[in-house]
Coordinates of C-alpha atoms in Angstrom, one line a residue:
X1500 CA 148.3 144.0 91.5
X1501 CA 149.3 145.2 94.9
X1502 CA 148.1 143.2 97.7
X1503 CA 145.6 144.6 100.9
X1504 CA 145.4 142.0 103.5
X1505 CA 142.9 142.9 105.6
X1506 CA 142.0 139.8 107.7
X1507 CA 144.4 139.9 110.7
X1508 CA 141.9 138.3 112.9
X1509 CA 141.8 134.9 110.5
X1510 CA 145.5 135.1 110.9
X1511 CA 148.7 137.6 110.8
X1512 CA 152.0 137.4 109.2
X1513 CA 154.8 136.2 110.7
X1514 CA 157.0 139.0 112.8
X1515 CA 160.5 139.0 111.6
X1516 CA 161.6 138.8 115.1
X1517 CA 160.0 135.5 115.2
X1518 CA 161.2 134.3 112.2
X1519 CA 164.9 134.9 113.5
X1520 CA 164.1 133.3 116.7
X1521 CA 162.7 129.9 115.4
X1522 CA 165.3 129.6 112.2
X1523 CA 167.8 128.0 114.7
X1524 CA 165.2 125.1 115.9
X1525 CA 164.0 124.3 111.8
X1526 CA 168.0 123.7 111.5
X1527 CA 170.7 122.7 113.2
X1528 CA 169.1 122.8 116.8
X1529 CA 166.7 120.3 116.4
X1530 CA 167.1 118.2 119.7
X1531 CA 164.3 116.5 121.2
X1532 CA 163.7 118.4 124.7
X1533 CA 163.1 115.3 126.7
X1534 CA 166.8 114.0 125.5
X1535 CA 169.3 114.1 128.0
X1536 CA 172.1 115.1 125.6
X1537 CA 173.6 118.6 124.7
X1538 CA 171.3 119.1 122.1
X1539 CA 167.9 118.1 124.0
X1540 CA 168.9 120.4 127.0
X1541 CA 169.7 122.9 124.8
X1542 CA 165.8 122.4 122.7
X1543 CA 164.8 121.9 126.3
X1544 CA 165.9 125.5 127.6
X1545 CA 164.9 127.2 124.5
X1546 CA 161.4 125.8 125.7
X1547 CA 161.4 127.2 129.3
X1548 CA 162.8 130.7 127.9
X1549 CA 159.5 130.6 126.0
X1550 CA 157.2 129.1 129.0
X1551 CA 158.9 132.5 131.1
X1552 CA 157.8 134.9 128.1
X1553 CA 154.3 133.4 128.2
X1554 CA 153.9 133.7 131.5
X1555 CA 155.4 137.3 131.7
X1556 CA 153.1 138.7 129.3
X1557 CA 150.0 137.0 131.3
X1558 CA 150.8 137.4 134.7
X1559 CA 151.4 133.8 135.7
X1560 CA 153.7 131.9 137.2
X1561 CA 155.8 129.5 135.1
X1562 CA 154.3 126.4 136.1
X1563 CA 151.1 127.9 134.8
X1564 CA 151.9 127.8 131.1
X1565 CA 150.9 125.0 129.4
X1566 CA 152.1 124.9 125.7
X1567 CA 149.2 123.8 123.2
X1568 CA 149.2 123.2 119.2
X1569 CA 147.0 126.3 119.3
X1570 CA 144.3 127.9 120.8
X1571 CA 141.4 125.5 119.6
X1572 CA 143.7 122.5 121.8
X1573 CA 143.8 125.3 124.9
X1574 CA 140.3 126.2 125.4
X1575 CA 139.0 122.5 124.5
X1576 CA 141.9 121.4 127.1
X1577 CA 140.5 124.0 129.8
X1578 CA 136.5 123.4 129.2
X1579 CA 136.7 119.6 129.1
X1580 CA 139.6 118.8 131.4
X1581 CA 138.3 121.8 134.0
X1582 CA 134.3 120.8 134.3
X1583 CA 135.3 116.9 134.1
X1584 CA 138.5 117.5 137.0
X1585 CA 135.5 119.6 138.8
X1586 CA 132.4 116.8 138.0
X1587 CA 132.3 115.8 142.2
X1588 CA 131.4 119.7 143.0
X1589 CA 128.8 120.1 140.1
X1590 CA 127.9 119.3 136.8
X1591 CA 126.9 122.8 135.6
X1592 CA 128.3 124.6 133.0
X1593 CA 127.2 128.0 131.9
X1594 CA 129.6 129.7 128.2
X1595 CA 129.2 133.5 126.8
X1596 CA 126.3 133.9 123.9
X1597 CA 129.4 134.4 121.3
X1598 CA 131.9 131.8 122.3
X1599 CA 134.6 130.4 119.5
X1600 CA 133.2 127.1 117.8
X1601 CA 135.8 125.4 120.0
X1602 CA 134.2 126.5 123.0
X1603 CA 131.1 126.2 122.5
X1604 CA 131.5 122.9 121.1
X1605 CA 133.3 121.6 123.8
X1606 CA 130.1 122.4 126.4
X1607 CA 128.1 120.3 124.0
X1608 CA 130.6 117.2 124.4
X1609 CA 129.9 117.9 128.0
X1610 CA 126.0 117.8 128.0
X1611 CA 127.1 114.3 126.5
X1612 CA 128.4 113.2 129.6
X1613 CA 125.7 114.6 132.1
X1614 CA 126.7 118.3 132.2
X1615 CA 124.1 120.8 131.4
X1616 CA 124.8 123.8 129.5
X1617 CA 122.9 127.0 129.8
X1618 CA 124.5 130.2 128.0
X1619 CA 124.2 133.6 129.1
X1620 CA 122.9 137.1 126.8
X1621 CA 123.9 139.7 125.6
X1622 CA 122.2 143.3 126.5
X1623 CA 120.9 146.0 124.1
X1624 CA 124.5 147.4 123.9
X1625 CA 125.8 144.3 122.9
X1626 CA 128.2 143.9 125.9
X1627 CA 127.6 141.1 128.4
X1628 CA 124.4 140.7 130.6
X1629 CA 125.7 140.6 134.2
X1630 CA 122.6 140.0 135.4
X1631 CA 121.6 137.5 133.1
X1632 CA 124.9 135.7 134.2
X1633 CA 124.1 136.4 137.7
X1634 CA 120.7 134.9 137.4
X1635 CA 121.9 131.7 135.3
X1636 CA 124.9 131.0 138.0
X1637 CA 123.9 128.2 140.8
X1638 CA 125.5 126.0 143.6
X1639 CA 126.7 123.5 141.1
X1640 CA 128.2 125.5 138.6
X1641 CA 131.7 124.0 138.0
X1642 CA 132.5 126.1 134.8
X1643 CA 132.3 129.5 133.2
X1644 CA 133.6 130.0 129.7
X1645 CA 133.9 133.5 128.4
X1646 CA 135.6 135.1 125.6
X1647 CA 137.7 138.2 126.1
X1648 CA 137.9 140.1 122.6
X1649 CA 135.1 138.6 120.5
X1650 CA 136.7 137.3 116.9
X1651 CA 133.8 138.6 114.7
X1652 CA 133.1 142.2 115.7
X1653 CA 135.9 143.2 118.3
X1654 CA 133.9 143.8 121.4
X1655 CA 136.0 143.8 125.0
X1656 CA 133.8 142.0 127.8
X1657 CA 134.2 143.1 131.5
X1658 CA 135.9 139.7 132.4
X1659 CA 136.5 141.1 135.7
X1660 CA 133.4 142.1 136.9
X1661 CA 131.9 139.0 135.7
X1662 CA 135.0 136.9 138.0
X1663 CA 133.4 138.8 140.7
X1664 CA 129.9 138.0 139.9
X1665 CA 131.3 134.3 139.8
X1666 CA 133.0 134.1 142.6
X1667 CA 130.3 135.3 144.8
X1668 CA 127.5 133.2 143.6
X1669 CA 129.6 130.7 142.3
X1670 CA 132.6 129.9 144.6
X1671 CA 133.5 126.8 143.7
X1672 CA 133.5 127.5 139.7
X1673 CA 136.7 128.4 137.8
X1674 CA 136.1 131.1 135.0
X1675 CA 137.9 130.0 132.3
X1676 CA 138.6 133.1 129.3
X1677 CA 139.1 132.9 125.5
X1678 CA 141.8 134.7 124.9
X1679 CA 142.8 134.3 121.9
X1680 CA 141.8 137.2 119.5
X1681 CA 142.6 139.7 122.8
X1682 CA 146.3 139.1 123.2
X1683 CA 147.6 142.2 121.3
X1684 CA 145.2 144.1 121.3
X1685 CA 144.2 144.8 124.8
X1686 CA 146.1 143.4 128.4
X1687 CA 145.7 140.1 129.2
X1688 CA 146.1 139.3 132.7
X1689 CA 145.1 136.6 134.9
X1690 CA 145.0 138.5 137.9
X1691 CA 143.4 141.6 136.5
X1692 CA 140.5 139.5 134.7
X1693 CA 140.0 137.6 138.0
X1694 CA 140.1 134.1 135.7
X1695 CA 141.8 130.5 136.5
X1696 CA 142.6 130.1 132.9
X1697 CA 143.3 131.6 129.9
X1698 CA 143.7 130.1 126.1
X1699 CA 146.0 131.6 123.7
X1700 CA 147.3 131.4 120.5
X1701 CA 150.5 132.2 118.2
X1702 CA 149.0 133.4 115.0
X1703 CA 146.8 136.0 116.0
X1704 CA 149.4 138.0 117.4
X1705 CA 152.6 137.5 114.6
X1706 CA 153.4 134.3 116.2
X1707 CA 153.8 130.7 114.2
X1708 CA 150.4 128.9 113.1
X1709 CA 150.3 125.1 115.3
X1710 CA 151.5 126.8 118.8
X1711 CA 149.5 128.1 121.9
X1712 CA 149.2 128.0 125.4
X1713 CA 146.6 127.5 128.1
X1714 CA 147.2 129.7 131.1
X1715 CA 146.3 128.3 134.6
X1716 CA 146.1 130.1 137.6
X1717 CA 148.2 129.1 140.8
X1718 CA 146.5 125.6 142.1
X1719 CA 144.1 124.8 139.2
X1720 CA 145.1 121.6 137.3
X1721 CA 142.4 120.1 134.2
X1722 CA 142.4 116.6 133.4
X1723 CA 144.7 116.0 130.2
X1724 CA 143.1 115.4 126.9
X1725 CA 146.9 114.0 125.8
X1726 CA 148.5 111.3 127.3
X1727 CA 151.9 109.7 126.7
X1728 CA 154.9 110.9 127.9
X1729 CA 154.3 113.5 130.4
X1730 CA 155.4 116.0 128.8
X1731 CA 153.9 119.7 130.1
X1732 CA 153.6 118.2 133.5
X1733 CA 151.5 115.9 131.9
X1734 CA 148.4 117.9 131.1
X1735 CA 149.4 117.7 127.7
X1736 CA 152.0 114.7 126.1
X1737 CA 153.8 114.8 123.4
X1738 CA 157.3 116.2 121.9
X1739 CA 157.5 119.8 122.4
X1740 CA 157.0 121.8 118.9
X1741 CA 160.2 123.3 120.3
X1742 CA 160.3 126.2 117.1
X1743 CA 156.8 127.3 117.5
X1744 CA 157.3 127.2 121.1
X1745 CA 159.7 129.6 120.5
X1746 CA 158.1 131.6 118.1
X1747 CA 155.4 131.6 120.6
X1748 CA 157.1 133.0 123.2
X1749 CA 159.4 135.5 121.2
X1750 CA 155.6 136.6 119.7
X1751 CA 154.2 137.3 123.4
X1752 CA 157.5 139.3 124.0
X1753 CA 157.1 141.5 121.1
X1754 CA 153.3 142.3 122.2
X1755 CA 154.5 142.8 126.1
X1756 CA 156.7 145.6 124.8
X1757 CA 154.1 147.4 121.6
X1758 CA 151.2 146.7 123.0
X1759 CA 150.6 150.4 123.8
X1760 CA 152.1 151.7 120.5
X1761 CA 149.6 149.0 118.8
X1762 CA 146.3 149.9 120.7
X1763 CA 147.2 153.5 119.2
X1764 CA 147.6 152.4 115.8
X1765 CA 144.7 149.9 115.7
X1766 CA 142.3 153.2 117.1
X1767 CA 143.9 155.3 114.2
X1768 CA 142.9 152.5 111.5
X1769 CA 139.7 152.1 112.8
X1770 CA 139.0 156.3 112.7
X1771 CA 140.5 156.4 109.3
X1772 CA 137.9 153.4 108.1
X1773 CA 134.9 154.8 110.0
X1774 CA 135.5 158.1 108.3
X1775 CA 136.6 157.0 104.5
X1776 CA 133.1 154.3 104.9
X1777 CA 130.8 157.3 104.4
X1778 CA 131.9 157.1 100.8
X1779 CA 130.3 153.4 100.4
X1780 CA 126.3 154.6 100.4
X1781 CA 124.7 152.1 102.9
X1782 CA 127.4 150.5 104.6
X1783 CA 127.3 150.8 108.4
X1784 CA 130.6 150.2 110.7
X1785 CA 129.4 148.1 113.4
X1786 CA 129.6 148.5 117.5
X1787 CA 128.3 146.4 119.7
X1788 CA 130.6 147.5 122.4
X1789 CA 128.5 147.9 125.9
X1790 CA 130.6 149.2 128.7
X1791 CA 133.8 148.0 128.2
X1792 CA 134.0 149.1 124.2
X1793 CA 135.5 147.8 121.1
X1794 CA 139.1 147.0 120.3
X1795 CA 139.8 148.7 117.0
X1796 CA 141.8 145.9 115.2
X1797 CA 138.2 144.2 114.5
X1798 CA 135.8 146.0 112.5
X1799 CA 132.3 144.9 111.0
X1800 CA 131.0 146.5 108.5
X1801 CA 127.0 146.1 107.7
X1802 CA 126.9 146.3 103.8
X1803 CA 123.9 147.1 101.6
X1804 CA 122.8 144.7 98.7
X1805 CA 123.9 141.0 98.2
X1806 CA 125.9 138.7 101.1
X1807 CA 128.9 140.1 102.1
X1808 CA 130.4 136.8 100.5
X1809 CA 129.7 138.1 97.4
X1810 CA 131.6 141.4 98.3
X1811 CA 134.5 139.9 99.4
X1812 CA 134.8 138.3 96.3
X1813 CA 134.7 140.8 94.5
X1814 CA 137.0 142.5 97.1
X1815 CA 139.6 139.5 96.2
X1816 CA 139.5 140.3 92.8
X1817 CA 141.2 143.6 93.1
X1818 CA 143.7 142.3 95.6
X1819 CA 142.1 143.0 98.6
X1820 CA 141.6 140.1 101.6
X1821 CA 139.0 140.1 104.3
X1822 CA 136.9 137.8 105.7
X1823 CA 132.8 137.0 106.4
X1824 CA 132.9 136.3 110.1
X1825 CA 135.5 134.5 111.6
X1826 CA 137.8 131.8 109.8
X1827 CA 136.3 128.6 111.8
X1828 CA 132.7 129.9 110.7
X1829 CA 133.4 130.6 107.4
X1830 CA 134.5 127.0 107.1
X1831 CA 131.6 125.6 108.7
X1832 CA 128.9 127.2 106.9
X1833 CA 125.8 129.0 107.7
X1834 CA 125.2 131.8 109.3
X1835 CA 127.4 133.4 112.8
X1836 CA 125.8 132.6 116.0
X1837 CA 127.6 135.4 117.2
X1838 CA 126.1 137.8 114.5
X1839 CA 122.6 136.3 116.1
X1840 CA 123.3 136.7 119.2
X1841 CA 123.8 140.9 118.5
X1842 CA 120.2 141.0 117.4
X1843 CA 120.6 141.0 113.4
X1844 CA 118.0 138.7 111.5
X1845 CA 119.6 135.9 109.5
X1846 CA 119.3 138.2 106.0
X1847 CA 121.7 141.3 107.5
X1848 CA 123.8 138.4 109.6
X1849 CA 124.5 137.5 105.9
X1850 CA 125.6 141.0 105.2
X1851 CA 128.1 141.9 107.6
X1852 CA 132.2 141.9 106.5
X1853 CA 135.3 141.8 108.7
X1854 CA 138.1 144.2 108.5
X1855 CA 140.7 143.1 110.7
X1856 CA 144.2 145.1 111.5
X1857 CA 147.6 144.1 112.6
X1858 CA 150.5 146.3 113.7
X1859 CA 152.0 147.1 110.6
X1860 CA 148.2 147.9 109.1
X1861 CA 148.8 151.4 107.4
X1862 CA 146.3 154.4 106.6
X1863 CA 147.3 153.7 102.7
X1864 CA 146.1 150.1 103.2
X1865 CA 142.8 151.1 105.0
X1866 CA 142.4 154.1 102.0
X1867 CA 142.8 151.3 99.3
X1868 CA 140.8 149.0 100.9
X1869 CA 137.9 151.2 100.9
X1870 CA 138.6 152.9 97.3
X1871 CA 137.6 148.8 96.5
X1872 CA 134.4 148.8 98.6
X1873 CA 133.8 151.5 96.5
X1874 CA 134.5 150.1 93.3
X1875 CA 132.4 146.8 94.0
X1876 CA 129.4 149.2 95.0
X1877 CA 129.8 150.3 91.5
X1878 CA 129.9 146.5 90.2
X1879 CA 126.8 145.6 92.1
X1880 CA 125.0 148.6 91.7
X1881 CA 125.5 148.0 87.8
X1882 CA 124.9 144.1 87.9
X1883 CA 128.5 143.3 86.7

């Protein structure tokens, strides 16, 4: 049975290009980078190639990049170490209505300490309220945490109107952004979204699973999580993960130089899967996109009938892989806060699939996947 993986935002496959890159640091160049022979400088400069790739693709400067084990390290490093290096100035924190688990998470460890947390809204659209953020800001607000590219149904959030809205009523706040599921699929700058920091990770964009980086802007410094060695300028300790570093940073290069062929691609899948979804009586492609719109590589589908668990089970059965909300969720158990936060009751938050492309996602892949939806309406319709 042919396989259709559909569930590029859980994770993607590994580029070839990467592959190549990190063979050499899984063999014979396996030096520690903080060794001062041959072999560490050599791990050691493999490591800073990387850092300049990262930083490239983001619009940082080297000394900005701070390599992670992944993005779940890089936002928890930037919303605990930021609010606690900021606690003097304020002890406010105010995170986006759909934040990653590892976000919002973090912003309750705070409240533990003395923080409070307040989150903003979403509008009817389903883009951000910017007046709801407006309002919630105050003088001690020391944090901001908002995705870019939310992981469940693929809406872009205007990041840099929101900097502005920040930095107006909020001066002395840093705007940290949640990367992660954008890089790839839309730019990622720091200085275009207006934000000190930004978390990324390998695997959502063909990169190695276990690497990541958190992005700082010039001048903004969180206090480590990690501590040991000093590695990372010691904001985060530890022997470099020198192959997934590199994997990392050959990944970021790939996306610096497709990105526009991929947006393309990702819009074609998405037109191909809106149009073939009319044949699946009662499903409904999601769009919560407000202003700023949807990037195509995410798609949510509203299904008729049972959970959409019990569709993509189904689904699996004839070979075809997708997921019911994100990866972290789905672990966890229960229903999306995300999905919530659009507006759907708990019984249609149950009912909503993701699709998810990468790159190499083809119009035969999107066809089959659907000629399956199909199929399981079929299944469920008769009771089998």
């Amino acid at each position: 049975m042919p396989t259709v993986y559909l569930d590029n935002a859980a994770t993607t496959p590994l580029a070839p290009e990467v592959r190549a890159a990190m063979a050499p640091f899984l063999a014979d160049s396996f030096g520690n980078p903080s060794s001062r022979h041959t072999m560490g400088v050599s791990a050691a400069q493999a490591v800073e190639v990387a850092r300049g790739q990262v930083a490239r693709l983001t619009g940082a400067e080297l000394a900005g990049v701070v390599f992670t084990s992944g993005g779940t390290e890089a936002n928890n490093l930037a919303v605990l170490g930021l609010a606690r290096a900021r606690a003097k100035l304020g002890r406010h924190v105010l995170i986006g209505p759909t934040e990653h688990p590892c976000v919002r998470d973090s912003a309750r460890a705070l409240a533990t300490e003395g923080f409070e947390l307040t989150t903003m809204r979403l509008d009817a659209a389903g883009g951000l309220d910017l007046e709801d953020a407006r309002a919630r800001l105050r003088p001690d607000t020391v944090l901001v945490a908002q995705m870019l590219v939310n992981n469940e149904f693929g809406t872009i959030y205007p990041l840099a109107r929101l900097a502005r809205i920040v930095r107006a009523s909020a001066p002395q706040a840093v705007l940290h952004v949640d990367a992660v599921q954008a890089v790839g699929k839309v730019e990622v700058s720091l200085g275009e979204l207006g934000a000190h920091s930004v978390a990324l990770s390998a695997h959502k964009f063909h990169g190695p699973k276990g690497a990541g980086a958190l992005v700082l802007a010039s001048g903004v410094r969180p206090r480590p999580l990690v501590f040991g060695g000093e590695q990372e300028q010691g904001l985060r300790s530890g022997t470099e993960n020198v192959a997934g570093i590199v994997g990392l940073g050959r990944a970021a290069e790939l996306v610096e130089r497709r990105l526009s062929e991929a947006r393309a691609r990702f819009a074609e899948r998405r037109s191909e899967l809106a149009r073939e979804l009319a044949r699946v009586r009662g499903a409904e492609l999601l769009a919560p996109g407000g202003s700023e719109g949807v990037a195509p590589a995410i798609c949510s589908v509203l299904l008729p009938g049972p959970p959409a668990e019990v569709w993509q089970h189904h689904l699996e059965a004839r070979g075809v892989f997708t997921s019911v909300g994100s990866a972290c969720q789905a672990k966890k158990g229960g229903i999306s806060p995300a999905l919530l936060a659009l507006g759907l009751d708990e019984r249609r938050a149950k009912q909503v699939l993701r699709l998810s492309f990468a790159r190499e996602t083809s119009s035969a892949e999107v066809l089959a996947g659907v000629d399956a939806l199909c199929a399981v309406a079929e299944e469920l319709r008769a009771g089998t």
